[in-house]
Amino acid sequence: MSSCLVYWSTFTLIFSRIQGFQNREMCNAVACRHRVSLDVASPSILGKDFIPQLLERKKWEVRELESQYADPLDPVQLRLSYVAEKSSLKLTRALRLFALGDENRRVSVVGDLKRLSPTALNMPRTVGSFVDAGRRADELFDWGVNVLMVNTDETGWGGNKNDLDSVAAAVKARVERRKTASENPELAPNVKTGVYASGPMHTAILCKDIIIHPLQIAEAVERGADGVLLIASVCGGRLPDLMDACTIMGTECVVECHTPNECAYAIEQGAMSLMLNCWDRSDGAWHADQAEAVRRMVPDHVVTIAAGGMGSSDQARRLSDCGFDGVCLGRALVLHPDPPQLVRNIRDFQASPLLAGVNGNAI
């Protein structure tokens, strides 16, 4: 009886935080970033003037979502309102392809599926020009990409929710084909690499957007995402509530961090997957060794992905030796002379075994 009361009290506390989310004032994440206060409405978060406009637009989009999903019996509202019966670890399995101590430690590849980029202010905004996101997803999975990060913000990254629907449908079709493959020994995955003839064994969809409200998470999961990206510099003090929302909905989150303070704050809140970005969203500057430096403070039981300017297999090898579980490729999937070979080179590399506490803090 006492354990039931503890569970119910914990659920009530978390659920009340989610329900009261819209009416709360944004608190400052002092521990998260030393340079600025992280109010979502503050134009000083990301500098210049473009990304603050994206944040303001996102608040308007959230209000539209609240109107769109006003019916309490809508599947999105139901997902938001009740604890999921089970939790999915599909994203974690696709990001970390080994267990601590395994000799065969392979590196995962995350493909950033985007048409535009608002971050690199000194580079062209246009990244890619694909039309059918599902077809592009199939292509990237065939190359060996493990996780597709699907951008659903149209103004900033040139994506939309239809892209997420299309990628989810493509993944579902691949799963059906895998069922047929599993019945044919000749089509079984390679035991060493875990790769089928048509792509990797473990794949997942990560939804990337400017997420500031649990309703966005619920909608992404209903559309087929296996997890969402939470940008620490954008979420600020709302990060714990958004992480709690993911837990209640039975999905996963990856927290993007750039500074040590953001990383420490995310770990303190219980983040189990981190994307350490070399790009600073506050000023659009690129710091080549930022991800590697921040990785040193991360315990090894936490999944880590290096992002921001990843463009060569040698770079991926160096980062994997620093303890990273995977790398995120964005522009490289378009601009590299041979993108499929780049992905294969990263996937074929076997890093040294990762032992608890060796590459990061002790567990």
Short mmCIF file of C-alpha atoms in Angstrom, two decimals, residues 32-242:
data_model
loop_
_atom_site.label_atom_id
_atom_site.label_comp_id
_atom_site.label_asym_id
_atom_site.label_seq_id
_atom_site.Cartn_x
_atom_site.Cartn_y
_atom_site.Cartn_z
CA CYS A 32 22.33 25.81 -17.23
CA ARG A 33 24.22 28.68 -18.82
CA HIS A 34 26.46 31.31 -17.28
CA ARG A 35 26.18 33.94 -19.98
CA VAL A 36 22.48 34.74 -20.20
CA SER A 37 19.10 34.23 -18.56
CA LEU A 38 17.21 31.56 -20.44
CA ASP A 39 13.69 32.90 -20.71
CA VAL A 40 12.11 31.46 -23.85
CA ALA A 41 10.82 34.90 -24.84
CA SER A 42 14.19 36.61 -24.41
CA PRO A 43 15.79 37.70 -27.70
CA SER A 44 19.20 37.50 -26.02
CA ILE A 45 19.19 33.70 -25.97
CA LEU A 46 20.59 33.11 -29.42
CA GLY A 47 21.68 36.54 -30.54
CA LYS A 48 21.29 38.22 -33.92
CA ASP A 49 17.55 38.33 -34.53
CA PHE A 50 16.47 35.28 -36.50
CA ILE A 51 16.24 32.49 -33.93
CA PRO A 52 14.44 34.70 -31.35
CA GLN A 53 11.82 35.23 -34.04
CA LEU A 54 11.58 31.46 -34.41
CA LEU A 55 10.96 31.16 -30.67
CA GLU A 56 8.18 33.74 -30.76
CA ARG A 57 6.62 32.00 -33.74
CA LYS A 58 6.84 28.67 -31.92
CA LYS A 59 4.81 30.05 -29.01
CA TRP A 60 2.12 31.03 -31.51
CA GLU A 61 2.26 27.53 -33.04
CA VAL A 62 1.78 25.99 -29.57
CA ARG A 63 -1.37 28.06 -29.09
CA GLU A 64 -2.60 26.76 -32.44
CA LEU A 65 -1.86 23.21 -31.30
CA GLU A 66 -3.91 23.75 -28.16
CA SER A 67 -6.87 24.74 -30.32
CA GLN A 68 -6.28 21.88 -32.76
CA TYR A 69 -6.16 19.28 -30.00
CA ALA A 70 -8.74 20.80 -27.67
CA ASP A 71 -10.88 17.64 -27.61
CA PRO A 72 -9.93 15.71 -24.44
CA LEU A 73 -10.53 12.44 -26.34
CA ASP A 74 -8.10 13.32 -29.11
CA PRO A 75 -5.23 10.76 -29.22
CA VAL A 76 -2.68 13.55 -28.68
CA GLN A 77 -4.50 14.79 -25.57
CA LEU A 78 -4.91 11.24 -24.30
CA ARG A 79 -1.18 10.62 -24.69
CA LEU A 80 -0.51 13.84 -22.82
CA SER A 81 -2.95 13.05 -20.03
CA TYR A 82 -2.14 9.48 -19.03
CA VAL A 83 0.93 7.48 -18.08
CA ALA A 84 2.08 5.19 -20.90
CA GLU A 85 1.77 1.46 -20.16
CA LYS A 86 5.33 0.85 -21.31
CA SER A 87 8.41 2.83 -22.24
CA SER A 88 10.26 2.57 -25.52
CA LEU A 89 14.05 2.27 -25.60
CA LYS A 90 14.21 2.01 -29.38
CA LEU A 91 16.12 5.27 -29.67
CA THR A 92 18.74 4.29 -27.09
CA ARG A 93 19.30 0.93 -28.80
CA ALA A 94 19.90 2.69 -32.11
CA LEU A 95 22.27 5.27 -30.59
CA ARG A 96 24.40 2.91 -28.48
CA LEU A 97 25.32 -0.21 -30.40
CA PHE A 98 27.29 -1.93 -27.65
CA ALA A 99 27.38 -2.67 -23.93
CA LEU A 100 30.05 -1.31 -21.60
CA GLY A 101 33.10 -3.54 -21.88
CA ASP A 102 32.21 -5.00 -25.31
CA GLU A 103 35.25 -5.46 -27.53
CA ASN A 104 33.19 -4.87 -30.65
CA ARG A 105 32.31 -1.22 -30.02
CA ARG A 106 30.74 0.27 -33.12
CA VAL A 107 29.85 3.91 -33.71
CA SER A 108 26.30 4.92 -34.58
CA VAL A 109 25.43 7.56 -37.17
CA VAL A 110 22.64 10.11 -36.79
CA GLY A 111 21.45 11.75 -40.00
CA ASP A 112 20.16 15.32 -39.63
CA LEU A 113 17.36 15.47 -42.21
CA LYS A 114 17.01 19.19 -42.98
CA ARG A 115 16.72 21.55 -45.91
CA LEU A 116 17.87 24.72 -44.13
CA SER A 117 19.94 25.69 -41.09
CA PRO A 118 19.48 28.80 -38.93
CA THR A 119 22.56 28.24 -36.76
CA ALA A 120 25.65 28.73 -38.91
CA LEU A 121 25.38 32.44 -39.65
CA ASN A 122 28.52 32.48 -41.83
CA MET A 123 27.39 29.59 -44.05
CA PRO A 124 24.61 29.24 -46.65
CA ARG A 125 21.22 28.60 -45.09
CA THR A 126 20.35 25.97 -47.69
CA VAL A 127 21.56 22.48 -46.78
CA GLY A 128 19.56 20.07 -48.96
CA SER A 129 16.73 20.12 -51.48
CA PHE A 130 15.00 16.74 -51.12
CA VAL A 131 11.26 16.64 -51.84
CA ASP A 132 10.15 13.26 -50.48
CA ALA A 133 11.40 12.85 -46.89
CA GLY A 134 10.39 9.18 -46.82
CA ARG A 135 12.41 8.38 -49.93
CA ARG A 136 15.38 10.33 -48.55
CA ALA A 137 15.05 8.40 -45.29
CA ASP A 138 15.18 5.08 -47.15
CA GLU A 139 18.30 6.25 -48.94
CA LEU A 140 20.05 7.26 -45.71
CA PHE A 141 19.07 4.02 -43.95
CA ASP A 142 20.44 2.06 -46.91
CA TRP A 143 23.74 3.88 -46.45
CA GLY A 144 23.85 2.68 -42.84
CA VAL A 145 22.45 5.64 -40.87
CA ASN A 146 21.02 4.42 -37.55
CA VAL A 147 18.88 7.37 -36.45
CA LEU A 148 17.14 9.98 -38.58
CA MET A 149 16.69 13.35 -36.92
CA VAL A 150 13.65 14.77 -38.69
CA ASN A 151 13.29 18.55 -38.54
CA THR A 152 9.65 19.65 -38.32
CA ASP A 153 10.18 23.42 -38.02
CA GLU A 154 9.52 24.97 -41.42
CA THR A 155 10.88 28.48 -40.96
CA GLY A 156 14.17 27.55 -39.34
CA TRP A 157 15.09 24.15 -40.81
CA GLY A 158 12.80 23.87 -43.83
CA GLY A 159 10.94 20.87 -42.48
CA ASN A 160 7.32 20.13 -41.65
CA LYS A 161 5.19 17.57 -39.88
CA ASN A 162 4.43 15.83 -43.16
CA ASP A 163 8.13 14.96 -43.30
CA LEU A 164 7.77 13.15 -39.98
CA ASP A 165 4.71 11.29 -41.25
CA SER A 166 6.54 10.31 -44.43
CA VAL A 167 9.65 9.07 -42.59
CA ALA A 168 7.52 7.12 -40.08
CA ALA A 169 5.69 5.42 -42.97
CA ALA A 170 9.02 4.55 -44.60
CA VAL A 171 10.34 3.03 -41.37
CA LYS A 172 7.15 1.01 -40.94
CA ALA A 173 7.54 -0.37 -44.44
CA ARG A 174 11.15 -1.30 -43.69
CA VAL A 175 10.06 -3.18 -40.58
CA GLU A 176 7.64 -5.22 -42.67
CA ARG A 177 10.40 -6.04 -45.13
CA ARG A 178 12.65 -7.07 -42.24
CA LYS A 179 10.04 -9.59 -41.09
CA THR A 180 10.35 -11.25 -44.47
CA ALA A 181 14.14 -11.04 -44.31
CA SER A 182 14.22 -12.72 -40.90
CA GLU A 183 12.61 -15.79 -42.43
CA ASN A 184 15.41 -16.05 -45.01
CA PRO A 185 18.88 -16.83 -43.59
CA GLU A 186 20.53 -15.30 -46.65
CA LEU A 187 18.97 -11.95 -45.80
CA ALA A 188 19.86 -12.00 -42.09
CA PRO A 189 21.99 -9.16 -40.69
CA ASN A 190 25.77 -9.38 -40.49
CA VAL A 191 26.61 -10.66 -37.00
CA LYS A 192 29.69 -8.43 -36.67
CA THR A 193 28.26 -5.14 -37.93
CA GLY A 194 24.55 -5.63 -37.20
CA VAL A 195 23.73 -4.40 -40.71
CA TYR A 196 21.20 -5.94 -43.10
CA ALA A 197 21.77 -5.79 -46.82
CA SER A 198 19.21 -2.96 -46.74
CA GLY A 199 20.60 -1.04 -43.76
CA PRO A 200 21.31 -1.24 -40.00
CA MET A 201 19.47 -3.57 -37.62
CA HIS A 202 18.50 -0.86 -35.12
CA THR A 203 16.93 2.31 -36.51
CA ALA A 204 14.93 5.10 -34.90
CA ILE A 205 13.32 8.48 -35.58
CA LEU A 206 14.27 11.54 -33.53
CA CYS A 207 12.02 14.58 -33.91
CA LYS A 208 13.87 17.91 -33.90
CA ASP A 209 12.00 21.16 -33.35
CA ILE A 210 12.01 24.13 -31.02
CA ILE A 211 10.18 22.22 -28.32
CA ILE A 212 8.84 24.36 -25.49
CA HIS A 213 5.62 22.52 -24.53
CA PRO A 214 4.63 18.88 -23.77
CA LEU A 215 1.90 19.05 -26.42
CA GLN A 216 4.60 19.19 -29.09
CA ILE A 217 6.12 16.00 -27.69
CA ALA A 218 2.76 14.23 -27.63
CA GLU A 219 2.08 15.16 -31.25
CA ALA A 220 5.55 14.04 -32.38
CA VAL A 221 5.12 10.63 -30.72
CA GLU A 222 1.64 10.21 -32.20
CA ARG A 223 3.13 10.89 -35.63
CA GLY A 224 5.70 8.13 -35.19
CA ALA A 225 8.76 9.64 -33.52
CA ASP A 226 10.75 7.41 -31.15
CA GLY A 227 12.01 10.44 -29.23
CA VAL A 228 12.48 14.19 -29.33
CA LEU A 229 15.42 16.58 -29.20
CA LEU A 230 15.33 19.08 -26.35
CA ILE A 231 17.69 22.04 -26.88
CA ALA A 232 18.99 23.04 -23.44
CA SER A 233 19.66 26.65 -24.41
CA VAL A 234 16.04 26.99 -25.56
CA CYS A 235 14.27 24.93 -22.87
CA GLY A 236 16.09 26.58 -19.96
CA GLY A 237 14.20 26.05 -16.72
CA ARG A 238 11.51 24.08 -18.52
CA LEU A 239 13.92 21.26 -19.31
CA PRO A 240 13.01 19.12 -16.23
CA ASP A 241 9.27 19.41 -16.99
CA LEU A 242 9.77 18.47 -20.63
#
